[in-house]
Protein backbone atom coordinates (compact mmCIF):
# COMPACT_ATOMS: atom_id res chain seq x y z
CA UNK A 1 0.00 0.00 0.00
CA UNK A 2 1.16 3.53 -0.78
CA UNK A 3 1.16 5.69 2.34
CA UNK A 4 1.45 9.07 0.65
CA UNK A 5 0.23 10.59 -2.61
CA UNK A 6 0.47 13.88 -4.46
CA UNK A 7 -2.48 16.29 -4.27
CA UNK A 8 -4.69 15.72 -7.34
CA UNK A 9 -7.91 17.73 -7.41
CA UNK A 10 -7.87 21.54 -7.71
CA UNK A 11 -9.16 21.68 -4.15
CA UNK A 12 -6.31 19.48 -2.86
CA UNK A 13 -3.74 21.44 -4.82
CA UNK A 14 -5.05 24.67 -3.31
CA UNK A 15 -5.09 23.36 0.26
CA UNK A 16 -1.82 21.43 0.43
CA UNK A 17 1.13 23.73 1.26
CA UNK A 18 4.36 23.66 -0.78
CA UNK A 19 6.47 20.47 -0.70
CA UNK A 20 3.84 18.46 1.19
CA UNK A 21 2.17 15.16 0.17
CA UNK A 22 -1.12 13.71 1.38
CA UNK A 23 -1.06 10.87 3.90
CA UNK A 24 -3.59 8.12 3.24
CA UNK A 25 -3.82 7.17 6.91
CA UNK A 26 -3.13 9.34 9.94
CA UNK A 27 0.51 8.72 10.90
CA UNK A 28 1.51 8.95 14.55
CA UNK A 29 4.48 11.22 15.24
CA UNK A 30 5.70 11.22 18.82
CA UNK A 31 9.09 11.96 20.29
CA UNK A 32 9.47 9.52 23.20
CA UNK A 33 6.90 7.55 25.17
CA UNK A 34 3.13 7.94 24.95
CA UNK A 35 1.90 9.15 28.36
CA UNK A 36 -1.24 7.47 29.75
CA UNK A 37 -3.40 9.98 31.62
CA UNK A 38 -6.81 9.05 33.06
CA UNK A 39 -9.71 11.52 32.90
CA UNK A 40 -9.79 11.44 36.69
CA UNK A 41 -6.20 12.63 36.92
CA UNK A 42 -6.29 14.95 33.94
CA UNK A 43 -5.69 18.61 34.79
CA UNK A 44 -4.94 21.65 32.68
CA UNK A 45 -2.97 24.37 34.46
CA UNK A 46 -2.45 28.02 33.66
CA UNK A 47 0.40 30.05 35.16
CA UNK A 48 2.96 32.78 34.51
CA UNK A 49 1.53 36.06 33.22
CA UNK A 50 -2.00 35.01 34.22
CA UNK A 51 -4.07 34.35 37.30
CA UNK A 52 -3.24 30.70 38.16
CA UNK A 53 -6.04 28.35 37.14
CA UNK A 54 -6.66 24.59 37.05
CA UNK A 55 -9.30 23.14 34.75
CA UNK A 56 -10.27 19.52 35.34
CA UNK A 57 -12.13 17.24 32.93
CA UNK A 58 -15.63 18.16 34.17
CA UNK A 59 -14.88 21.86 33.86
CA UNK A 60 -13.63 21.34 30.29
CA UNK A 61 -16.82 19.42 29.46
CA UNK A 62 -18.82 22.32 30.93
CA UNK A 63 -17.50 24.67 28.23
CA UNK A 64 -19.23 24.79 24.81
CA UNK A 65 -18.44 21.64 22.81
CA UNK A 66 -17.99 22.06 19.06
CA UNK A 67 -17.08 20.16 15.89
CA UNK A 68 -13.94 21.21 14.00
CA UNK A 69 -12.66 20.26 10.57
CA UNK A 70 -9.04 21.15 10.07
CA UNK A 71 -6.12 20.45 7.74
CA UNK A 72 -3.02 19.02 9.40
CA UNK A 73 0.52 19.65 8.10
CA UNK A 74 3.55 17.83 9.52
CA UNK A 75 6.93 19.39 8.79
CA UNK A 76 8.17 15.94 7.64
CA UNK A 77 6.25 16.62 4.38
CA UNK A 78 2.88 14.97 4.96
CA UNK A 79 -0.50 16.62 5.27
CA UNK A 80 -4.00 15.40 6.00
CA UNK A 81 -7.06 17.40 4.92
CA UNK A 82 -10.42 17.61 6.74
CA UNK A 83 -9.49 15.94 9.99
CA UNK A 84 -12.67 15.87 12.09
CA UNK A 85 -12.33 16.72 15.73
CA UNK A 86 -14.59 17.60 18.61
CA UNK A 87 -13.57 19.78 21.52
CA UNK A 88 -13.45 23.31 22.87
CA UNK A 89 -12.52 26.51 21.06
CA UNK A 90 -9.50 28.23 22.55
CA UNK A 91 -11.52 31.47 22.83
CA UNK A 92 -13.89 29.69 25.23
CA UNK A 93 -10.89 28.55 27.30
CA UNK A 94 -9.40 32.05 27.19
CA UNK A 95 -12.61 33.45 28.69
CA UNK A 96 -11.71 31.54 31.86
CA UNK A 97 -8.20 32.99 31.92
CA UNK A 98 -7.22 36.33 33.40
CA UNK A 99 -4.00 37.48 31.66
CA UNK A 100 -1.67 40.18 32.95
CA UNK A 101 -0.99 43.16 30.67
CA UNK A 102 2.50 41.73 29.91
CA UNK A 103 1.38 38.37 28.46
CA UNK A 104 2.56 38.14 24.85
CA UNK A 105 3.92 34.61 24.43
CA UNK A 106 2.89 31.12 25.49
CA UNK A 107 4.80 27.94 26.24
CA UNK A 108 2.48 24.96 25.84
CA UNK A 109 3.25 22.14 28.31
CA UNK A 110 2.39 18.45 27.96
CA UNK A 111 2.31 15.27 30.02
CA UNK A 112 5.62 13.57 29.24
CA UNK A 113 7.54 16.86 29.17
CA UNK A 114 7.10 18.01 25.56
CA UNK A 115 6.76 21.77 25.09
CA UNK A 116 6.11 24.08 22.14
CA UNK A 117 5.99 27.87 21.92
CA UNK A 118 3.38 30.15 20.38
CA UNK A 119 2.75 33.86 20.37
CA UNK A 120 -0.42 34.88 22.20
CA UNK A 121 -1.73 35.94 18.79
CA UNK A 122 -1.19 32.49 17.27
CA UNK A 123 -2.71 30.74 20.30
CA UNK A 124 -5.83 32.90 20.08
CA UNK A 125 -6.23 32.55 16.30
CA UNK A 126 -9.93 31.71 15.71
CA UNK A 127 -9.01 28.28 14.25
CA UNK A 128 -7.26 26.96 17.38
CA UNK A 129 -8.93 24.45 19.74
CA UNK A 130 -8.50 21.71 22.34
CA UNK A 131 -9.61 18.31 20.98
CA UNK A 132 -10.79 15.22 22.86
CA UNK A 133 -12.52 13.38 19.98
CA UNK A 134 -11.14 12.31 16.58
CA UNK A 135 -13.46 11.16 13.76
CA UNK A 136 -16.25 10.52 16.26
CA UNK A 137 -14.16 8.35 18.61
CA UNK A 138 -12.44 9.10 21.91
CA UNK A 139 -9.08 10.64 20.97
CA UNK A 140 -6.61 7.70 21.07
CA UNK A 141 -3.66 8.17 23.40
CA UNK A 142 -1.17 7.90 20.52
CA UNK A 143 -2.88 10.92 18.88
CA UNK A 144 -2.76 12.91 22.13
CA UNK A 145 -5.74 11.79 24.25
CA UNK A 146 -7.29 12.66 26.59
CA UNK A 147 -6.79 16.21 25.24
CA UNK A 148 -4.53 17.81 22.67
CA UNK A 149 -4.12 21.28 21.24
CA UNK A 150 -4.76 21.72 17.50
CA UNK A 151 -3.22 24.74 15.73
CA UNK A 152 -4.27 24.23 12.09
CA UNK A 153 -2.52 27.30 10.65
CA UNK A 154 0.97 26.20 11.78
CA UNK A 155 3.00 23.00 11.27
CA UNK A 156 1.67 20.18 13.43
CA UNK A 157 4.53 20.08 15.94
CA UNK A 158 2.65 23.06 17.47
CA UNK A 159 -0.44 20.83 17.95
CA UNK A 160 0.68 19.61 21.37
CA UNK A 161 -0.54 16.14 22.35
CA UNK A 162 -1.41 15.34 26.02
CA UNK A 163 -1.61 19.04 26.83
CA UNK A 164 -1.20 19.78 30.53
CA UNK A 165 -1.14 23.56 30.55
CA UNK A 166 -0.27 26.98 29.26
CA UNK A 167 2.51 29.16 30.66
CA UNK A 168 1.93 32.77 29.66
CA UNK A 169 5.08 34.85 29.20
CA UNK A 170 6.26 38.41 28.69
CA UNK A 171 9.47 37.18 27.01
CA UNK A 172 9.48 34.36 24.46
CA UNK A 173 10.70 30.91 25.60
CA UNK A 174 11.31 28.27 22.93
CA UNK A 175 9.76 24.81 23.07
CA UNK A 176 11.36 21.39 22.58
CA UNK A 177 11.66 21.27 18.79
CA UNK A 178 12.19 25.00 18.51
CA UNK A 179 15.22 24.63 20.83
CA UNK A 180 16.41 21.87 18.52
CA UNK A 181 16.41 23.82 15.29
CA UNK A 182 12.77 24.03 14.24
CA UNK A 183 11.42 27.43 13.27
CA UNK A 184 10.00 29.52 16.15
CA UNK A 185 6.69 30.03 14.27
CA UNK A 186 6.24 27.30 11.63
CA UNK A 187 3.88 28.72 9.00
CA UNK A 188 3.53 25.91 6.41
CA UNK A 189 2.62 28.35 3.59
CA UNK A 190 5.95 30.17 4.10
CA UNK A 191 7.76 26.84 4.65
CA UNK A 192 9.02 27.99 8.04
CA UNK A 193 10.43 24.53 8.73
CA UNK A 194 13.85 24.91 10.35
CA UNK A 195 15.74 27.94 11.58
N1 LIG B 1 3.39 16.00 23.38
C1 LIG B 1 3.74 15.89 22.09
N2 LIG B 1 3.00 16.53 21.16
C2 LIG B 1 3.32 16.42 19.85
C3 LIG B 1 4.43 15.64 19.43
C4 LIG B 1 5.18 14.98 20.43
O1 LIG B 1 6.16 14.27 20.15
N3 LIG B 1 4.79 15.10 21.75
N4 LIG B 1 4.74 15.55 18.08
C5 LIG B 1 4.28 16.67 17.24
C6 LIG B 1 4.43 16.41 15.81
S1 LIG B 1 5.97 16.58 15.15
C7 LIG B 1 3.37 16.16 15.00
S2 LIG B 1 3.51 16.01 13.33
C8 LIG B 1 2.03 15.92 15.57
C9 LIG B 1 1.60 14.53 15.19
O2 LIG B 1 0.32 14.25 15.67
P1 LIG B 1 -0.23 12.78 15.46
O3 LIG B 1 0.73 11.82 16.08
O4 LIG B 1 -1.59 12.78 16.07
O5 LIG B 1 -0.29 12.57 13.94
O6 LIG B 1 1.99 16.01 17.00
C10 LIG B 1 2.82 17.01 17.53
N5 LIG B 1 2.56 17.07 18.94
MO1 LIG C 1 5.62 16.68 12.76
mmCIF file of C-alpha atoms and ligand atoms in Angstrom:
data_model
loop_
_atom_site.group_PDB
_atom_site.id
_atom_site.type_symbol
_atom_site.label_atom_id
_atom_site.label_comp_id
_atom_site.label_asym_id
_atom_site.label_seq_id
_atom_site.Cartn_x
_atom_site.Cartn_y
_atom_site.Cartn_z
ATOM 1 C CA UNK A 1 0.000 0.000 0.000
ATOM 2 C CA UNK A 2 1.159 3.529 -0.782
ATOM 3 C CA UNK A 3 1.162 5.687 2.338
ATOM 4 C CA UNK A 4 1.448 9.075 0.646
ATOM 5 C CA UNK A 5 0.232 10.587 -2.607
ATOM 6 C CA UNK A 6 0.468 13.879 -4.455
ATOM 7 C CA UNK A 7 -2.480 16.291 -4.274
ATOM 8 C CA UNK A 8 -4.695 15.723 -7.340
ATOM 9 C CA UNK A 9 -7.905 17.728 -7.412
ATOM 10 C CA UNK A 10 -7.870 21.536 -7.711
ATOM 11 C CA UNK A 11 -9.163 21.676 -4.147
ATOM 12 C CA UNK A 12 -6.314 19.480 -2.860
ATOM 13 C CA UNK A 13 -3.736 21.443 -4.823
ATOM 14 C CA UNK A 14 -5.053 24.669 -3.315
ATOM 15 C CA UNK A 15 -5.086 23.365 0.258
ATOM 16 C CA UNK A 16 -1.819 21.428 0.431
ATOM 17 C CA UNK A 17 1.130 23.725 1.263
ATOM 18 C CA UNK A 18 4.364 23.655 -0.776
ATOM 19 C CA UNK A 19 6.470 20.469 -0.703
ATOM 20 C CA UNK A 20 3.845 18.457 1.195
ATOM 21 C CA UNK A 21 2.173 15.160 0.173
ATOM 22 C CA UNK A 22 -1.121 13.711 1.384
ATOM 23 C CA UNK A 23 -1.061 10.871 3.902
ATOM 24 C CA UNK A 24 -3.593 8.120 3.236
ATOM 25 C CA UNK A 25 -3.824 7.168 6.907
ATOM 26 C CA UNK A 26 -3.133 9.341 9.943
ATOM 27 C CA UNK A 27 0.512 8.723 10.897
ATOM 28 C CA UNK A 28 1.511 8.955 14.552
ATOM 29 C CA UNK A 29 4.478 11.217 15.236
ATOM 30 C CA UNK A 30 5.698 11.216 18.816
ATOM 31 C CA UNK A 31 9.088 11.960 20.293
ATOM 32 C CA UNK A 32 9.466 9.521 23.200
ATOM 33 C CA UNK A 33 6.902 7.549 25.169
ATOM 34 C CA UNK A 34 3.130 7.938 24.950
ATOM 35 C CA UNK A 35 1.903 9.149 28.357
ATOM 36 C CA UNK A 36 -1.236 7.468 29.749
ATOM 37 C CA UNK A 37 -3.405 9.980 31.616
ATOM 38 C CA UNK A 38 -6.812 9.053 33.062
ATOM 39 C CA UNK A 39 -9.712 11.518 32.901
ATOM 40 C CA UNK A 40 -9.788 11.444 36.686
ATOM 41 C CA UNK A 41 -6.203 12.631 36.922
ATOM 42 C CA UNK A 42 -6.289 14.950 33.940
ATOM 43 C CA UNK A 43 -5.687 18.613 34.789
ATOM 44 C CA UNK A 44 -4.939 21.653 32.678
ATOM 45 C CA UNK A 45 -2.966 24.369 34.465
ATOM 46 C CA UNK A 46 -2.455 28.024 33.655
ATOM 47 C CA UNK A 47 0.398 30.045 35.160
ATOM 48 C CA UNK A 48 2.956 32.778 34.506
ATOM 49 C CA UNK A 49 1.532 36.059 33.218
ATOM 50 C CA UNK A 50 -1.999 35.009 34.222
ATOM 51 C CA UNK A 51 -4.067 34.347 37.301
ATOM 52 C CA UNK A 52 -3.244 30.701 38.163
ATOM 53 C CA UNK A 53 -6.045 28.346 37.135
ATOM 54 C CA UNK A 54 -6.655 24.594 37.046
ATOM 55 C CA UNK A 55 -9.304 23.139 34.749
ATOM 56 C CA UNK A 56 -10.271 19.522 35.339
ATOM 57 C CA UNK A 57 -12.131 17.242 32.930
ATOM 58 C CA UNK A 58 -15.633 18.157 34.170
ATOM 59 C CA UNK A 59 -14.885 21.859 33.862
ATOM 60 C CA UNK A 60 -13.626 21.338 30.293
ATOM 61 C CA UNK A 61 -16.817 19.422 29.461
ATOM 62 C CA UNK A 62 -18.816 22.321 30.933
ATOM 63 C CA UNK A 63 -17.497 24.675 28.233
ATOM 64 C CA UNK A 64 -19.233 24.787 24.812
ATOM 65 C CA UNK A 65 -18.438 21.638 22.810
ATOM 66 C CA UNK A 66 -17.986 22.061 19.060
ATOM 67 C CA UNK A 67 -17.076 20.162 15.894
ATOM 68 C CA UNK A 68 -13.945 21.206 14.003
ATOM 69 C CA UNK A 69 -12.656 20.261 10.569
ATOM 70 C CA UNK A 70 -9.037 21.154 10.074
ATOM 71 C CA UNK A 71 -6.121 20.451 7.744
ATOM 72 C CA UNK A 72 -3.017 19.023 9.403
ATOM 73 C CA UNK A 73 0.523 19.650 8.102
ATOM 74 C CA UNK A 74 3.549 17.833 9.524
ATOM 75 C CA UNK A 75 6.927 19.389 8.790
ATOM 76 C CA UNK A 76 8.169 15.944 7.642
ATOM 77 C CA UNK A 77 6.251 16.616 4.376
ATOM 78 C CA UNK A 78 2.880 14.965 4.962
ATOM 79 C CA UNK A 79 -0.504 16.624 5.271
ATOM 80 C CA UNK A 80 -4.001 15.398 6.002
ATOM 81 C CA UNK A 81 -7.063 17.402 4.924
ATOM 82 C CA UNK A 82 -10.419 17.613 6.743
ATOM 83 C CA UNK A 83 -9.489 15.936 9.994
ATOM 84 C CA UNK A 84 -12.673 15.868 12.090
ATOM 85 C CA UNK A 85 -12.328 16.717 15.729
ATOM 86 C CA UNK A 86 -14.594 17.596 18.615
ATOM 87 C CA UNK A 87 -13.567 19.776 21.522
ATOM 88 C CA UNK A 88 -13.454 23.307 22.868
ATOM 89 C CA UNK A 89 -12.524 26.509 21.062
ATOM 90 C CA UNK A 90 -9.499 28.230 22.547
ATOM 91 C CA UNK A 91 -11.515 31.468 22.825
ATOM 92 C CA UNK A 92 -13.892 29.687 25.231
ATOM 93 C CA UNK A 93 -10.892 28.546 27.298
ATOM 94 C CA UNK A 94 -9.398 32.052 27.194
ATOM 95 C CA UNK A 95 -12.609 33.451 28.686
ATOM 96 C CA UNK A 96 -11.709 31.536 31.861
ATOM 97 C CA UNK A 97 -8.196 32.992 31.916
ATOM 98 C CA UNK A 98 -7.215 36.334 33.395
ATOM 99 C CA UNK A 99 -3.998 37.485 31.665
ATOM 100 C CA UNK A 100 -1.666 40.179 32.949
ATOM 101 C CA UNK A 101 -0.990 43.157 30.674
ATOM 102 C CA UNK A 102 2.504 41.727 29.909
ATOM 103 C CA UNK A 103 1.377 38.375 28.464
ATOM 104 C CA UNK A 104 2.562 38.136 24.848
ATOM 105 C CA UNK A 105 3.915 34.610 24.431
ATOM 106 C CA UNK A 106 2.894 31.122 25.487
ATOM 107 C CA UNK A 107 4.798 27.945 26.239
ATOM 108 C CA UNK A 108 2.479 24.963 25.836
ATOM 109 C CA UNK A 109 3.251 22.139 28.311
ATOM 110 C CA UNK A 110 2.394 18.451 27.964
ATOM 111 C CA UNK A 111 2.309 15.275 30.019
ATOM 112 C CA UNK A 112 5.619 13.574 29.238
ATOM 113 C CA UNK A 113 7.537 16.855 29.171
ATOM 114 C CA UNK A 114 7.103 18.013 25.559
ATOM 115 C CA UNK A 115 6.762 21.774 25.091
ATOM 116 C CA UNK A 116 6.114 24.080 22.141
ATOM 117 C CA UNK A 117 5.992 27.872 21.922
ATOM 118 C CA UNK A 118 3.375 30.155 20.379
ATOM 119 C CA UNK A 119 2.747 33.863 20.367
ATOM 120 C CA UNK A 120 -0.423 34.879 22.201
ATOM 121 C CA UNK A 121 -1.731 35.944 18.792
ATOM 122 C CA UNK A 122 -1.186 32.486 17.273
ATOM 123 C CA UNK A 123 -2.712 30.744 20.300
ATOM 124 C CA UNK A 124 -5.832 32.903 20.081
ATOM 125 C CA UNK A 125 -6.234 32.550 16.298
ATOM 126 C CA UNK A 126 -9.932 31.706 15.709
ATOM 127 C CA UNK A 127 -9.006 28.283 14.250
ATOM 128 C CA UNK A 128 -7.261 26.963 17.385
ATOM 129 C CA UNK A 129 -8.933 24.454 19.736
ATOM 130 C CA UNK A 130 -8.501 21.712 22.336
ATOM 131 C CA UNK A 131 -9.615 18.314 20.985
ATOM 132 C CA UNK A 132 -10.793 15.218 22.858
ATOM 133 C CA UNK A 133 -12.521 13.377 19.982
ATOM 134 C CA UNK A 134 -11.140 12.307 16.585
ATOM 135 C CA UNK A 135 -13.456 11.158 13.755
ATOM 136 C CA UNK A 136 -16.247 10.519 16.263
ATOM 137 C CA UNK A 137 -14.156 8.350 18.609
ATOM 138 C CA UNK A 138 -12.442 9.099 21.912
ATOM 139 C CA UNK A 139 -9.079 10.636 20.966
ATOM 140 C CA UNK A 140 -6.614 7.698 21.068
ATOM 141 C CA UNK A 141 -3.658 8.175 23.400
ATOM 142 C CA UNK A 142 -1.175 7.900 20.516
ATOM 143 C CA UNK A 143 -2.883 10.920 18.883
ATOM 144 C CA UNK A 144 -2.758 12.909 22.134
ATOM 145 C CA UNK A 145 -5.745 11.786 24.253
ATOM 146 C CA UNK A 146 -7.291 12.661 26.594
ATOM 147 C CA UNK A 147 -6.794 16.208 25.243
ATOM 148 C CA UNK A 148 -4.527 17.813 22.670
ATOM 149 C CA UNK A 149 -4.117 21.276 21.239
ATOM 150 C CA UNK A 150 -4.761 21.724 17.504
ATOM 151 C CA UNK A 151 -3.224 24.740 15.732
ATOM 152 C CA UNK A 152 -4.275 24.230 12.093
ATOM 153 C CA UNK A 153 -2.522 27.299 10.655
ATOM 154 C CA UNK A 154 0.974 26.199 11.781
ATOM 155 C CA UNK A 155 2.998 22.999 11.270
ATOM 156 C CA UNK A 156 1.667 20.185 13.428
ATOM 157 C CA UNK A 157 4.526 20.081 15.937
ATOM 158 C CA UNK A 158 2.648 23.060 17.473
ATOM 159 C CA UNK A 159 -0.438 20.834 17.950
ATOM 160 C CA UNK A 160 0.684 19.612 21.367
ATOM 161 C CA UNK A 161 -0.538 16.137 22.351
ATOM 162 C CA UNK A 162 -1.413 15.344 26.023
ATOM 163 C CA UNK A 163 -1.607 19.043 26.830
ATOM 164 C CA UNK A 164 -1.197 19.779 30.527
ATOM 165 C CA UNK A 165 -1.141 23.555 30.547
ATOM 166 C CA UNK A 166 -0.270 26.984 29.258
ATOM 167 C CA UNK A 167 2.510 29.157 30.660
ATOM 168 C CA UNK A 168 1.928 32.770 29.657
ATOM 169 C CA UNK A 169 5.077 34.851 29.198
ATOM 170 C CA UNK A 170 6.263 38.412 28.693
ATOM 171 C CA UNK A 171 9.470 37.183 27.013
ATOM 172 C CA UNK A 172 9.482 34.358 24.464
ATOM 173 C CA UNK A 173 10.699 30.909 25.601
ATOM 174 C CA UNK A 174 11.306 28.274 22.927
ATOM 175 C CA UNK A 175 9.759 24.806 23.068
ATOM 176 C CA UNK A 176 11.359 21.390 22.582
ATOM 177 C CA UNK A 177 11.662 21.266 18.790
ATOM 178 C CA UNK A 178 12.188 24.998 18.505
ATOM 179 C CA UNK A 179 15.223 24.634 20.828
ATOM 180 C CA UNK A 180 16.411 21.866 18.522
ATOM 181 C CA UNK A 181 16.412 23.824 15.288
ATOM 182 C CA UNK A 182 12.766 24.032 14.235
ATOM 183 C CA UNK A 183 11.420 27.431 13.266
ATOM 184 C CA UNK A 184 10.000 29.523 16.149
ATOM 185 C CA UNK A 185 6.692 30.026 14.271
ATOM 186 C CA UNK A 186 6.239 27.298 11.631
ATOM 187 C CA UNK A 187 3.882 28.721 9.003
ATOM 188 C CA UNK A 188 3.525 25.913 6.405
ATOM 189 C CA UNK A 189 2.616 28.354 3.586
ATOM 190 C CA UNK A 190 5.949 30.168 4.100
ATOM 191 C CA UNK A 191 7.763 26.843 4.650
ATOM 192 C CA UNK A 192 9.018 27.985 8.037
ATOM 193 C CA UNK A 193 10.430 24.526 8.732
ATOM 194 C CA UNK A 194 13.847 24.908 10.353
ATOM 195 C CA UNK A 195 15.739 27.936 11.583
HETATM 196 N N1 LIG B 1 3.395 16.003 23.384
HETATM 197 C C1 LIG B 1 3.736 15.885 22.085
HETATM 198 N N2 LIG B 1 3.003 16.529 21.158
HETATM 199 C C2 LIG B 1 3.315 16.417 19.854
HETATM 200 C C3 LIG B 1 4.425 15.639 19.434
HETATM 201 C C4 LIG B 1 5.177 14.976 20.429
HETATM 202 O O1 LIG B 1 6.160 14.274 20.152
HETATM 203 N N3 LIG B 1 4.794 15.102 21.754
HETATM 204 N N4 LIG B 1 4.739 15.552 18.084
HETATM 205 C C5 LIG B 1 4.279 16.671 17.243
HETATM 206 C C6 LIG B 1 4.429 16.409 15.814
HETATM 207 S S1 LIG B 1 5.973 16.582 15.149
HETATM 208 C C7 LIG B 1 3.366 16.158 15.001
HETATM 209 S S2 LIG B 1 3.510 16.014 13.326
HETATM 210 C C8 LIG B 1 2.025 15.918 15.570
HETATM 211 C C9 LIG B 1 1.602 14.527 15.189
HETATM 212 O O2 LIG B 1 0.325 14.251 15.666
HETATM 213 P P1 LIG B 1 -0.228 12.782 15.456
HETATM 214 O O3 LIG B 1 0.731 11.824 16.078
HETATM 215 O O4 LIG B 1 -1.591 12.782 16.073
HETATM 216 O O5 LIG B 1 -0.294 12.574 13.945
HETATM 217 O O6 LIG B 1 1.994 16.008 16.995
HETATM 218 C C10 LIG B 1 2.819 17.009 17.529
HETATM 219 N N5 LIG B 1 2.560 17.069 18.940
HETATM 220 MO MO1 LIG B 2 5.616 16.684 12.764
#
